[in-house]
XYZ file of N, CA, C and O in Angstrom:
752
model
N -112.939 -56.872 -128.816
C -111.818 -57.377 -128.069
C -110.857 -56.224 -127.797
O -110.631 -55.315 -128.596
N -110.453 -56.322 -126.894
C -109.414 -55.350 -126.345
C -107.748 -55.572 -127.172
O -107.048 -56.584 -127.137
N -107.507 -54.468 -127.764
C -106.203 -54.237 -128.495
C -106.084 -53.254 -128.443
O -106.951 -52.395 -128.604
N -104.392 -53.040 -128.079
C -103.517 -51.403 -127.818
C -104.464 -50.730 -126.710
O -104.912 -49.639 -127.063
N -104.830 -51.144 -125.517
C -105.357 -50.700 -124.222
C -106.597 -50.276 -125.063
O -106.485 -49.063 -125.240
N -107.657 -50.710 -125.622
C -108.644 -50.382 -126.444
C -109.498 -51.590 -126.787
O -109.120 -52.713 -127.123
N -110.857 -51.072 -126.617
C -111.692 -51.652 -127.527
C -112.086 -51.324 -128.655
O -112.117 -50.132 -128.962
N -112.415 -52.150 -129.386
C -111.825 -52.152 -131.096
C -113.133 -53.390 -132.357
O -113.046 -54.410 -133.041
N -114.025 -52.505 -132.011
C -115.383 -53.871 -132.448
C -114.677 -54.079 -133.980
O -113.681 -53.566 -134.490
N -115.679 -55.090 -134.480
C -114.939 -55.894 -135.647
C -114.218 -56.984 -135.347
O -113.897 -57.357 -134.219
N -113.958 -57.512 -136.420
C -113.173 -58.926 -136.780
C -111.665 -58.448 -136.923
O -110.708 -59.026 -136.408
N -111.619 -57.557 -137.529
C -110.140 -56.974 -137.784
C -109.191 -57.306 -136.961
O -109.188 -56.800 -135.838
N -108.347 -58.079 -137.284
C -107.105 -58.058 -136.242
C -107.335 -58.827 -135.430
O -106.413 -58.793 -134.615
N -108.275 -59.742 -135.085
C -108.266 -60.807 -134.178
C -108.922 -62.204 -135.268
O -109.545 -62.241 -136.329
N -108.271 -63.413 -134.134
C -108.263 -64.422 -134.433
C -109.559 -64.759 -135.015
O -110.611 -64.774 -134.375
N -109.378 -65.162 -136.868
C -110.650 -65.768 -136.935
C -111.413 -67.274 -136.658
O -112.555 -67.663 -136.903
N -110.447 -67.810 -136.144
C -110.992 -69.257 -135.611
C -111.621 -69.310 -134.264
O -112.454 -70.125 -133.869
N -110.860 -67.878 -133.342
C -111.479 -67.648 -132.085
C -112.652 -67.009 -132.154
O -113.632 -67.347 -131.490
N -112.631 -66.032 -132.971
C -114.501 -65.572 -133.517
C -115.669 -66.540 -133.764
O -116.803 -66.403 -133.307
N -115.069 -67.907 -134.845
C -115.883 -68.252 -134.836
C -116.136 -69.605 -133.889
O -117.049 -70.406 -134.084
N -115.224 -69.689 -132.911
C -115.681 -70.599 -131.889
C -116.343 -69.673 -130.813
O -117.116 -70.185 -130.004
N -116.069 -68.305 -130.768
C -117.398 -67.822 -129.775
C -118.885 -67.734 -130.459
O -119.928 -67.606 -129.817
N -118.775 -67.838 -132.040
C -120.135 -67.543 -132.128
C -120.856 -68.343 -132.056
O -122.071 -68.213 -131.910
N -119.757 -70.118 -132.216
C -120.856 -71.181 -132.418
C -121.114 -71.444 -130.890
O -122.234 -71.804 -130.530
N -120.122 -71.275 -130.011
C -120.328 -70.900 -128.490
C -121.779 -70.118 -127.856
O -122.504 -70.246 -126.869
N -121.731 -69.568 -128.623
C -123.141 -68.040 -128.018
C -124.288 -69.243 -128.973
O -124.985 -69.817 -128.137
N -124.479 -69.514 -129.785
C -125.736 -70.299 -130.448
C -125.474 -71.429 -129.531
O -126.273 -71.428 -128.595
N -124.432 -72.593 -129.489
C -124.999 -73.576 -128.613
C -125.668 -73.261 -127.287
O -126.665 -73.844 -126.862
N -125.020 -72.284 -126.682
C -125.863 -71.664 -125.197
C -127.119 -71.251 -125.662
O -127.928 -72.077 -125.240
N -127.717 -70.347 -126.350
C -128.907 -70.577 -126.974
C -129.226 -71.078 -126.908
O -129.885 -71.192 -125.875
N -129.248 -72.136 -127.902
C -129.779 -73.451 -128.209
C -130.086 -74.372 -127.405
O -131.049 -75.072 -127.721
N -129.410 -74.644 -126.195
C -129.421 -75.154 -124.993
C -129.639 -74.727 -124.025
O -129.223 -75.348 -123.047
N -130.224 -73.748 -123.861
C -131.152 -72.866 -122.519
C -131.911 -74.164 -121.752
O -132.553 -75.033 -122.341
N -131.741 -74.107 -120.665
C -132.697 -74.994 -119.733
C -134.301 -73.725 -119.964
O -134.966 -73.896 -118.942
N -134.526 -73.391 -120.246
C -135.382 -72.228 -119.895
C -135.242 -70.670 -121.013
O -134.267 -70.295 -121.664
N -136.844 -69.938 -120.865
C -136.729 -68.984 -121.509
C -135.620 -67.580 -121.068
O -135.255 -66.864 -122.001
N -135.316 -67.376 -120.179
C -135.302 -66.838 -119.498
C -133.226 -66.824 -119.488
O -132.396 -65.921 -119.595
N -133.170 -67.794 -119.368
C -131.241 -68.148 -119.815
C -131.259 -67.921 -121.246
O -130.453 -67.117 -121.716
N -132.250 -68.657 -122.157
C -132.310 -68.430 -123.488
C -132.226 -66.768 -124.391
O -131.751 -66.318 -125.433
N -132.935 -66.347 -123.332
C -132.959 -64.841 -123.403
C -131.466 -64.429 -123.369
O -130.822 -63.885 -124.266
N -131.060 -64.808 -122.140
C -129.659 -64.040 -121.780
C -128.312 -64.746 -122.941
O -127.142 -64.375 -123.034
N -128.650 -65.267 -123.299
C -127.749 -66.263 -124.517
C -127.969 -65.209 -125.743
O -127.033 -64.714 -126.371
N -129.270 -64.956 -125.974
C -129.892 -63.987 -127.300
C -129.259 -62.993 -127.234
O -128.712 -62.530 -128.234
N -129.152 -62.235 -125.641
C -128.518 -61.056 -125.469
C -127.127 -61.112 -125.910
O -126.893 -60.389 -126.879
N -126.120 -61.796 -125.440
C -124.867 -61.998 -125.432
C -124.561 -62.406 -127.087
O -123.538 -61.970 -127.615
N -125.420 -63.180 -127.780
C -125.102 -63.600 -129.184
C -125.082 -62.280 -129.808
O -124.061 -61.910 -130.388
N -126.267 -61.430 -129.732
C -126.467 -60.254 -130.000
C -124.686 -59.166 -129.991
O -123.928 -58.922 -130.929
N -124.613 -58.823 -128.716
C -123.762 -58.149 -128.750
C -122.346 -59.065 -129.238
O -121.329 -58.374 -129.208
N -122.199 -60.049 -129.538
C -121.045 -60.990 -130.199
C -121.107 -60.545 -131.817
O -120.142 -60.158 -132.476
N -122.770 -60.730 -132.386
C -122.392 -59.967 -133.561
C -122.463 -58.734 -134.284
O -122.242 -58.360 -135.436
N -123.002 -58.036 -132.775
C -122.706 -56.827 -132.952
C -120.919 -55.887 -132.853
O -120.544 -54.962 -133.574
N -120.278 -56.454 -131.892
C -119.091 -56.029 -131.619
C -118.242 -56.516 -132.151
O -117.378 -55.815 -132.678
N -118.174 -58.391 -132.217
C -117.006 -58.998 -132.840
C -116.787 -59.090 -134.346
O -115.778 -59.146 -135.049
N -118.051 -59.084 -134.578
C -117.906 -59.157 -135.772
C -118.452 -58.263 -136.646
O -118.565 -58.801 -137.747
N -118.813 -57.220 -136.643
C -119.396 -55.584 -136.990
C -120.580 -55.942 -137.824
O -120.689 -55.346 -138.895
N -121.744 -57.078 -137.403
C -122.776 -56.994 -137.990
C -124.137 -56.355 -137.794
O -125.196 -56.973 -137.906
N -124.033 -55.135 -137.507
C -124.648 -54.096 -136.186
C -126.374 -54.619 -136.461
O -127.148 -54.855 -135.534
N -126.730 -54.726 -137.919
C -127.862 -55.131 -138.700
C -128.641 -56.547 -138.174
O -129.849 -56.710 -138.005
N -127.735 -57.339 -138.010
C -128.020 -58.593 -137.572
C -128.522 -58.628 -135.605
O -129.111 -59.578 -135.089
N -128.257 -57.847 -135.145
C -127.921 -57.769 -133.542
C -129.638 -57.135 -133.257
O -130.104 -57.713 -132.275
N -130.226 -56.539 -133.616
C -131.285 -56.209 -132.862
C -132.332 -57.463 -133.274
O -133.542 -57.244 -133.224
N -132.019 -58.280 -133.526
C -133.029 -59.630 -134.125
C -132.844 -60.326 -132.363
O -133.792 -60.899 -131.827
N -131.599 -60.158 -131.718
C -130.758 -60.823 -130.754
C -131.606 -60.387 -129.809
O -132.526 -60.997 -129.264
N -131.106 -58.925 -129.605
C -132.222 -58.331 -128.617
C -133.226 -58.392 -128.512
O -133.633 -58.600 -127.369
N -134.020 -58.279 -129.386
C -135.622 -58.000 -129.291
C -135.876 -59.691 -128.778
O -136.939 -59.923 -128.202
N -134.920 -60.810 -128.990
C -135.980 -62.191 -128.698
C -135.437 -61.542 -126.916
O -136.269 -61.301 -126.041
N -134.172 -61.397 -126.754
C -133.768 -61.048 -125.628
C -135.211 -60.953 -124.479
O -135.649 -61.624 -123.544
N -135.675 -59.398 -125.386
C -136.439 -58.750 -124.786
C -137.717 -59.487 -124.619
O -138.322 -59.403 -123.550
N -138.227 -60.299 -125.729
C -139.609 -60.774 -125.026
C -139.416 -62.573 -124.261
O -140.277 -63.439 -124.414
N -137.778 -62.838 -123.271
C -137.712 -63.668 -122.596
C -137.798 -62.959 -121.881
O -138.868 -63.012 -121.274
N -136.694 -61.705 -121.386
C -137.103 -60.688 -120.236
C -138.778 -60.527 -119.364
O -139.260 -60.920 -118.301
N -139.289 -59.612 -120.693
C -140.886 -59.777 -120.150
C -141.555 -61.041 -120.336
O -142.741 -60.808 -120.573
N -141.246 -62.614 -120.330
C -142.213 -63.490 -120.143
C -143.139 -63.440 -119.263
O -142.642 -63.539 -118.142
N -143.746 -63.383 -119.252
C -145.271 -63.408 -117.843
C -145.512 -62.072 -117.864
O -146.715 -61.812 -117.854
N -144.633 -60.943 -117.894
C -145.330 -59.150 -118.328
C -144.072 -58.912 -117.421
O -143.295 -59.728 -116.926
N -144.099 -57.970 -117.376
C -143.234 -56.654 -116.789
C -143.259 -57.174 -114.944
O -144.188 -57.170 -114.136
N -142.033 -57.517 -114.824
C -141.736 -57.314 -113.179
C -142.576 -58.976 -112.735
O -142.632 -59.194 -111.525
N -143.146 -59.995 -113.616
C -143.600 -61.112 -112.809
C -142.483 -62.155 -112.685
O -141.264 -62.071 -112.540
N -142.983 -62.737 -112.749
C -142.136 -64.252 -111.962
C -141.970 -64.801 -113.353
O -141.568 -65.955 -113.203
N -142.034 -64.652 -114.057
C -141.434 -65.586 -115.702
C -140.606 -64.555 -116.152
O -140.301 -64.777 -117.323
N -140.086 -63.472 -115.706
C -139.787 -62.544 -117.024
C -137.986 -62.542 -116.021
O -137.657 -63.343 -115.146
N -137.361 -61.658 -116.436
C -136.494 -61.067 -115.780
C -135.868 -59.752 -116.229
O -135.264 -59.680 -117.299
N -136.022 -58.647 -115.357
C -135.923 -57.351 -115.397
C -134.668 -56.999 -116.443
O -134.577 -56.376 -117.501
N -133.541 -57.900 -115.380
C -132.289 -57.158 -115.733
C -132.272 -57.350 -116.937
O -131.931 -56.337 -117.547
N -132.596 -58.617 -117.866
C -132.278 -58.963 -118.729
C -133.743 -57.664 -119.990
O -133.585 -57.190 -121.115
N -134.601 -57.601 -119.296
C -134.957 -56.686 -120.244
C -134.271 -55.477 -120.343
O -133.889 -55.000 -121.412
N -134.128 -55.031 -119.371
C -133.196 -53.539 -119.070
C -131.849 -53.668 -120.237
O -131.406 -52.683 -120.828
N -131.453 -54.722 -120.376
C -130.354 -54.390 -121.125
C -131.005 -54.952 -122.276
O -131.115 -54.020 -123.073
N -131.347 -55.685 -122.625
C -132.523 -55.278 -124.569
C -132.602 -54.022 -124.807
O -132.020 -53.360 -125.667
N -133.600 -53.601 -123.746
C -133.900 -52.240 -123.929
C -132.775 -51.343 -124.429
O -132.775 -50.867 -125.564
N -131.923 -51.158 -123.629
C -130.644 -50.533 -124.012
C -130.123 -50.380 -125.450
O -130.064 -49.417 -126.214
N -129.764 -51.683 -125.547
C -129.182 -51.801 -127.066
C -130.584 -51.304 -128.266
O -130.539 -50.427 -129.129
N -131.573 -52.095 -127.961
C -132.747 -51.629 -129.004
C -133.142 -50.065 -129.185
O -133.694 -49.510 -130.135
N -132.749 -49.625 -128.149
C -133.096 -47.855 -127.792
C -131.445 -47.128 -128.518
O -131.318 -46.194 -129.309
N -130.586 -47.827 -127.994
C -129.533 -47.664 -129.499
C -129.344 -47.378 -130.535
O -128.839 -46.335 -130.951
N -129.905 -48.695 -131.380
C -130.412 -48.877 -132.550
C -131.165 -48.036 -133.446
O -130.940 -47.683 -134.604
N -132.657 -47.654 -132.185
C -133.579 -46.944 -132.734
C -132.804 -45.805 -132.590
O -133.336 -45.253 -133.553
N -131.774 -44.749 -132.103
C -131.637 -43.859 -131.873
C -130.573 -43.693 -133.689
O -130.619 -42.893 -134.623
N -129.818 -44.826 -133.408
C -129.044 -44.295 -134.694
C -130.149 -44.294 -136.133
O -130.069 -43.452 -137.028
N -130.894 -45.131 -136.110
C -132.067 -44.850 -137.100
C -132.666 -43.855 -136.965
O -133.452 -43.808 -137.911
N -132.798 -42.890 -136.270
C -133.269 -41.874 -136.316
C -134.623 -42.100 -135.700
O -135.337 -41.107 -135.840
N -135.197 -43.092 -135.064
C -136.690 -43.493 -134.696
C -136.338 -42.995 -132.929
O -135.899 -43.635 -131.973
N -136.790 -41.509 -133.100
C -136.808 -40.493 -131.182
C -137.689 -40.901 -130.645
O -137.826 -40.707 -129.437
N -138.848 -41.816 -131.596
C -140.198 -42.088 -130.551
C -139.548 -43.610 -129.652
O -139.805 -43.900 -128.484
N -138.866 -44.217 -130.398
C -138.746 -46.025 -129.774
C -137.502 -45.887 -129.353
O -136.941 -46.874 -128.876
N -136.890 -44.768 -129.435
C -135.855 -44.957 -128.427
C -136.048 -44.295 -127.237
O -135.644 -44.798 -126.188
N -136.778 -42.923 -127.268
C -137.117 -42.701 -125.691
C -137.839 -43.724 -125.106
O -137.541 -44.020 -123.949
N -139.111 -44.587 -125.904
C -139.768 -45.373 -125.253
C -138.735 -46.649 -124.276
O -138.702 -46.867 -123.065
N -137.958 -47.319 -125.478
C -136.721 -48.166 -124.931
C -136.019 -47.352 -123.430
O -136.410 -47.461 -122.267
N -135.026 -46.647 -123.906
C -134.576 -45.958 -122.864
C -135.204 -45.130 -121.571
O -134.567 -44.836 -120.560
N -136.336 -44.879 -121.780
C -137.356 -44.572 -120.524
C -137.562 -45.916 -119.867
O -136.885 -46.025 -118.844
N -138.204 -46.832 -120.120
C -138.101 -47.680 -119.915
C -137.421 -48.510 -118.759
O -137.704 -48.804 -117.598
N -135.762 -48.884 -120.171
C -134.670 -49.312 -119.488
C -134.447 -48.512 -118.031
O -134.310 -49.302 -117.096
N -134.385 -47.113 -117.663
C -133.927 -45.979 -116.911
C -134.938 -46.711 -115.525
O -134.320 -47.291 -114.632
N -136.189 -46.640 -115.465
C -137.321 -47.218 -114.565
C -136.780 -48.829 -113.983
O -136.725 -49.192 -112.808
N -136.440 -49.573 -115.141
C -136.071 -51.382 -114.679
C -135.092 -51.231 -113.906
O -135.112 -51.952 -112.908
N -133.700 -50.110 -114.091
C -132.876 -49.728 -113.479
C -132.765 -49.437 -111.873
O -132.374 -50.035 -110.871
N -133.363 -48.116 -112.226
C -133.457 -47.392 -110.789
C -134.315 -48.715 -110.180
O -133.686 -48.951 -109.148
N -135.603 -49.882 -110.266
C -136.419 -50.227 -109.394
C -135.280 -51.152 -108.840
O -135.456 -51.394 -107.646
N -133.594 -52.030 -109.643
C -132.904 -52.770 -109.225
C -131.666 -51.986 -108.373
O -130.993 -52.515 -107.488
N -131.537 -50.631 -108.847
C -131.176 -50.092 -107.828
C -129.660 -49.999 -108.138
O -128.740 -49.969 -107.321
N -129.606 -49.968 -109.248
C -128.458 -49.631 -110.342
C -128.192 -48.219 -110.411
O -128.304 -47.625 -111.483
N -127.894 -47.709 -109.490
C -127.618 -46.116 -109.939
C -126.215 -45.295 -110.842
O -126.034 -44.102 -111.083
N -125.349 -46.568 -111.197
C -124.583 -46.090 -112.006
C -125.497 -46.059 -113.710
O -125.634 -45.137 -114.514
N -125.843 -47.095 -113.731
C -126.638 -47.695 -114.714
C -127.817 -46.763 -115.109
O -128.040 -46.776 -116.319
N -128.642 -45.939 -114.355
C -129.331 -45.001 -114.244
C -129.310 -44.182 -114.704
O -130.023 -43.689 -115.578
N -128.095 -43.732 -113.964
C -127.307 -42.123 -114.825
C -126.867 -42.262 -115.886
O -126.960 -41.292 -116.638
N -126.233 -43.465 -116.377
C -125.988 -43.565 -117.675
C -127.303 -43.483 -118.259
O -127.596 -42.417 -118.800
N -127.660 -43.878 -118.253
C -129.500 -44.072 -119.051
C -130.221 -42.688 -118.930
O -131.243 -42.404 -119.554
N -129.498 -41.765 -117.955
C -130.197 -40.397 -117.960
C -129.620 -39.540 -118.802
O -130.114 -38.560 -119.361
N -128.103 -40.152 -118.877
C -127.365 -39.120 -120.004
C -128.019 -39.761 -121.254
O -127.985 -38.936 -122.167
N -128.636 -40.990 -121.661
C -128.789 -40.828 -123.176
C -129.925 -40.275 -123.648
O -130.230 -40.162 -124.835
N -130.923 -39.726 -122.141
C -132.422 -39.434 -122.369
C -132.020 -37.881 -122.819
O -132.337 -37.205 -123.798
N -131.133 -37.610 -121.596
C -130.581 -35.894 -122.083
C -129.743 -35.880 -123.862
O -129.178 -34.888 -124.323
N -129.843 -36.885 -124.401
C -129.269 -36.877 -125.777
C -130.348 -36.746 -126.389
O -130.425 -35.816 -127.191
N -131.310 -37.488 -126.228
C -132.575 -37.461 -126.781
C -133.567 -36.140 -126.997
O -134.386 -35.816 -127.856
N -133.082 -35.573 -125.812
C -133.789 -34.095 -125.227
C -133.442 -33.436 -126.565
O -134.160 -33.076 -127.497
N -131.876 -33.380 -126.336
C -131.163 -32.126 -127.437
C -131.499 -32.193 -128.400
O -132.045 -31.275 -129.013
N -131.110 -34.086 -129.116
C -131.591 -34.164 -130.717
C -132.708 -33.671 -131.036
O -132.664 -33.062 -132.105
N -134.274 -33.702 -130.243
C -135.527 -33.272 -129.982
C -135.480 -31.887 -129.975
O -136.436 -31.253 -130.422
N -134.628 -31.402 -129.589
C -134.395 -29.496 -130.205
C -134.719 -29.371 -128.464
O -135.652 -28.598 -128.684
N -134.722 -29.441 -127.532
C -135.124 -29.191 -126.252
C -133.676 -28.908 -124.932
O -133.529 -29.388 -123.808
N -132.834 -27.944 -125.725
C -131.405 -28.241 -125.285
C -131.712 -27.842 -123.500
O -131.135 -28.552 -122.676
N -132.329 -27.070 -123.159
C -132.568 -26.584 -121.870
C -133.273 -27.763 -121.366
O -133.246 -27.678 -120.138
N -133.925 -28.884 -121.748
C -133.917 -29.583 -120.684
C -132.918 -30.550 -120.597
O -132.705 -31.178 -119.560
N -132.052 -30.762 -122.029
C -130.817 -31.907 -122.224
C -129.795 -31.396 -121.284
O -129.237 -32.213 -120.552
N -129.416 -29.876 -121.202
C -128.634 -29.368 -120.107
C -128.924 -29.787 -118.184
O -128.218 -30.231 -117.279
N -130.254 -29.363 -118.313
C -130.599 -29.923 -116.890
C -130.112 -30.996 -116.361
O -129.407 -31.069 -115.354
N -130.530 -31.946 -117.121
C -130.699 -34.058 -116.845
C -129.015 -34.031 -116.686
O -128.532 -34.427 -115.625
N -128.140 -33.552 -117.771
C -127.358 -33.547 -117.846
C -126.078 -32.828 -116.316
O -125.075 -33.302 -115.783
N -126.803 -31.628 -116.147
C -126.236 -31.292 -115.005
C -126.687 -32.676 -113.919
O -126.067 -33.735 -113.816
N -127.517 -32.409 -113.435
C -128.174 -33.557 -112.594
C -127.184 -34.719 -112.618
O -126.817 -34.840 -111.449
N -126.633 -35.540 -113.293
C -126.048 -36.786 -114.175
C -124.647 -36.582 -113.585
O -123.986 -37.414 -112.964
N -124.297 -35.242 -113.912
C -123.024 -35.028 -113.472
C -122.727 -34.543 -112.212
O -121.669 -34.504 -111.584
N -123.770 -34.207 -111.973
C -123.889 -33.765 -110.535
C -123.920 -35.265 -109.085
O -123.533 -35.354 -107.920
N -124.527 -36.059 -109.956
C -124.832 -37.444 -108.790
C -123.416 -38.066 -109.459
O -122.636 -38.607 -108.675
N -123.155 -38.019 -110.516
C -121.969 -39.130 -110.972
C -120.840 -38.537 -110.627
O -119.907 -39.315 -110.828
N -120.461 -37.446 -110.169
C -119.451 -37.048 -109.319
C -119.294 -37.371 -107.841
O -118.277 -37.408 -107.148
N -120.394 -37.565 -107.584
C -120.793 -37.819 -105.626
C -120.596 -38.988 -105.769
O -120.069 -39.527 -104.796
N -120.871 -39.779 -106.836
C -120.712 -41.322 -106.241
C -119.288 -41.665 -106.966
O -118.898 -42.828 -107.071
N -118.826 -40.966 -107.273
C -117.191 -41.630 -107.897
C -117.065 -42.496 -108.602
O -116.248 -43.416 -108.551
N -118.437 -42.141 -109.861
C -118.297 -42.708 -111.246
C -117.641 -41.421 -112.209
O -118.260 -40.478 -112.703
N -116.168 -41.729 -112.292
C -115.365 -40.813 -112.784
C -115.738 -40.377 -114.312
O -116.092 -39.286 -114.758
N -115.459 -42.059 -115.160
C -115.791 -42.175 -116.890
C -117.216 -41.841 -117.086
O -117.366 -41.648 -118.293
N -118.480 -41.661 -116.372
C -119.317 -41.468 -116.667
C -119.804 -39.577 -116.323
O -120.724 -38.944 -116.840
N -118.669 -39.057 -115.168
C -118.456 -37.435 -115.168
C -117.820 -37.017 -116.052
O -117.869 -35.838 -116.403
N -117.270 -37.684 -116.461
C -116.329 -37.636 -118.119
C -117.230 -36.797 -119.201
O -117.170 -35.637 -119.610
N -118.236 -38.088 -119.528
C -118.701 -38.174 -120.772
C -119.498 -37.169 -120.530
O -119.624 -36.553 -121.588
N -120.267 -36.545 -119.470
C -121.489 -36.325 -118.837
C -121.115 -34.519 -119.231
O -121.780 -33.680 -119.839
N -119.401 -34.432 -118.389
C -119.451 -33.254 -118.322
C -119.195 -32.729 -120.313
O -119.541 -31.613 -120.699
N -118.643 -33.645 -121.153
C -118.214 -33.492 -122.251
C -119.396 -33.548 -122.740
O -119.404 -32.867 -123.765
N -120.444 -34.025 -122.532
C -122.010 -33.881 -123.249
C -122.483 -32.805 -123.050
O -123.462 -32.529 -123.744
N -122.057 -31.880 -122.154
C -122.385 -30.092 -121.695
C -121.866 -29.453 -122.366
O -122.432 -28.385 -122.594
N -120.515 -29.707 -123.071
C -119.499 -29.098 -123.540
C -119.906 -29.450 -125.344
O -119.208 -29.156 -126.314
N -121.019 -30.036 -125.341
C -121.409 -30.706 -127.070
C -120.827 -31.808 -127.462
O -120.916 -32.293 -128.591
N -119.957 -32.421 -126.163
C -119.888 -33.985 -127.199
C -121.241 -35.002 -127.005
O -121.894 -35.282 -125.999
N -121.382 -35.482 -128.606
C -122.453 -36.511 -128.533
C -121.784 -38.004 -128.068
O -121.130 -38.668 -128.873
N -121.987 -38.377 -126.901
C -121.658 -39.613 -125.953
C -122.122 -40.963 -127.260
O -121.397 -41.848 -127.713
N -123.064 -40.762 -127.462
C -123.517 -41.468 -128.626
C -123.051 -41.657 -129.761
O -123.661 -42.467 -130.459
N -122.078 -41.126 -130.219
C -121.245 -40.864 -131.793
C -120.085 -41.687 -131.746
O -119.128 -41.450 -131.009
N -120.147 -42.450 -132.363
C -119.044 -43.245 -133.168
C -117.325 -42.693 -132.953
O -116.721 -41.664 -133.256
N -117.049 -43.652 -132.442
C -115.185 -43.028 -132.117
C -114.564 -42.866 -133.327
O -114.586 -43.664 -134.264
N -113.787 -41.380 -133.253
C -112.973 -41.099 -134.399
C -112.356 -42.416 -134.715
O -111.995 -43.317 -133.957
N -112.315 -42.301 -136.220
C -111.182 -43.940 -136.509
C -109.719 -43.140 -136.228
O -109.522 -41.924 -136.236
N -108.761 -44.233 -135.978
C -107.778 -44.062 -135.424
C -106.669 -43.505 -136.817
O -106.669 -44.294 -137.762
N -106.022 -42.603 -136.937
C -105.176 -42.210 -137.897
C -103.675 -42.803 -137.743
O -102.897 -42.665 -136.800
N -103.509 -43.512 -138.972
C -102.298 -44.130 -139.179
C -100.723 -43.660 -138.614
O -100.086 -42.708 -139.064
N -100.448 -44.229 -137.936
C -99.038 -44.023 -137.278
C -97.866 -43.819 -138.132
O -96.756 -43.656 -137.626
């Protein structure tokens, strides 16, 4: 939830009766999917509810992954599945695997996600997904090609006047990991 012009995951500081009427909110939508496919997108959203609202980061890829196999119902790109909704599983699960340290299932995730992207034609969405492959590069010891993707990234995300994402892009050249946990905030 947004506090002091900020987002701010956790329970901390916000209403706990409003927490837990979104969570029983996100399970009844679940629960009540006309279909796999809404059910999915309910999984997704529960997911990131207890991933953000309530800092249960552990609990959230259980969310995604059902996410992910409503996405691909019928396989990749048919008429039962739905892209977008895998594209963003992918995302978060390629996350996950990245902070676990697992470089094989998160490039797989995030390669992936990057392809569902570009075929919907998401090119902000893209470049973001290219800066986390160029994260992947570096952690992989491969800084000359994490620099490239990275130029590239910043190079299209300047032309199209995605400002916060020339931000991060150009600060990922400069060695910030886009991926790393925000300093906690020091007491006033």
């Amino acid at each position: 939830m947004l506090r002091e012009g900020g987002f701010h995951p956790g329970p901390e500081g916000k209403d706990p009766e409003a927490l837990a009427g979104i969570r029983r909110s996100a399970h009844a939508l679940r629960d009540s999917a006309p279909d796999e496919v809404r059910r999915g997108w309910a999984s997704m959203y529960l997911g990131l509810v207890v991933e953000n609202l309530f800092a249960e980061r552990a609990a959230a890829p259980a969310h995604y992954e059902d996410a992910l196999r409503a996405g691909d119902a019928g396989g990749e790109g048919s008429e039962g599945g739905d892209d977008l909704l895998t594209r963003e599983a992918l995302r978060h699960l390629g996350d996950h695997a990245h902070d676990a340290g697992d470089h094989e299932r998160a490039v797989e995730c995030w390669e992936r996600a990057t392809g569902l992207g570009a075929r919907a034609g998401l090119v902000p969405g893209v470049l973001a997904q290219q800066l986390l492959l160029a994260v992947l590069a570096r952690d992989a010891g491969d800084e000359a090609g994490a620099r490239a993707l990275a130029r590239e990234v910043a190079r299209w995300a300047e032309a199209i006047g995605a400002d916060r994402l020339h931000a991060q892009t150009t600060g990922f050249l400069d060695g910030v990991d886009p991926t790393a946990a925000p300093e906690p905030e020091s007491a006033a």
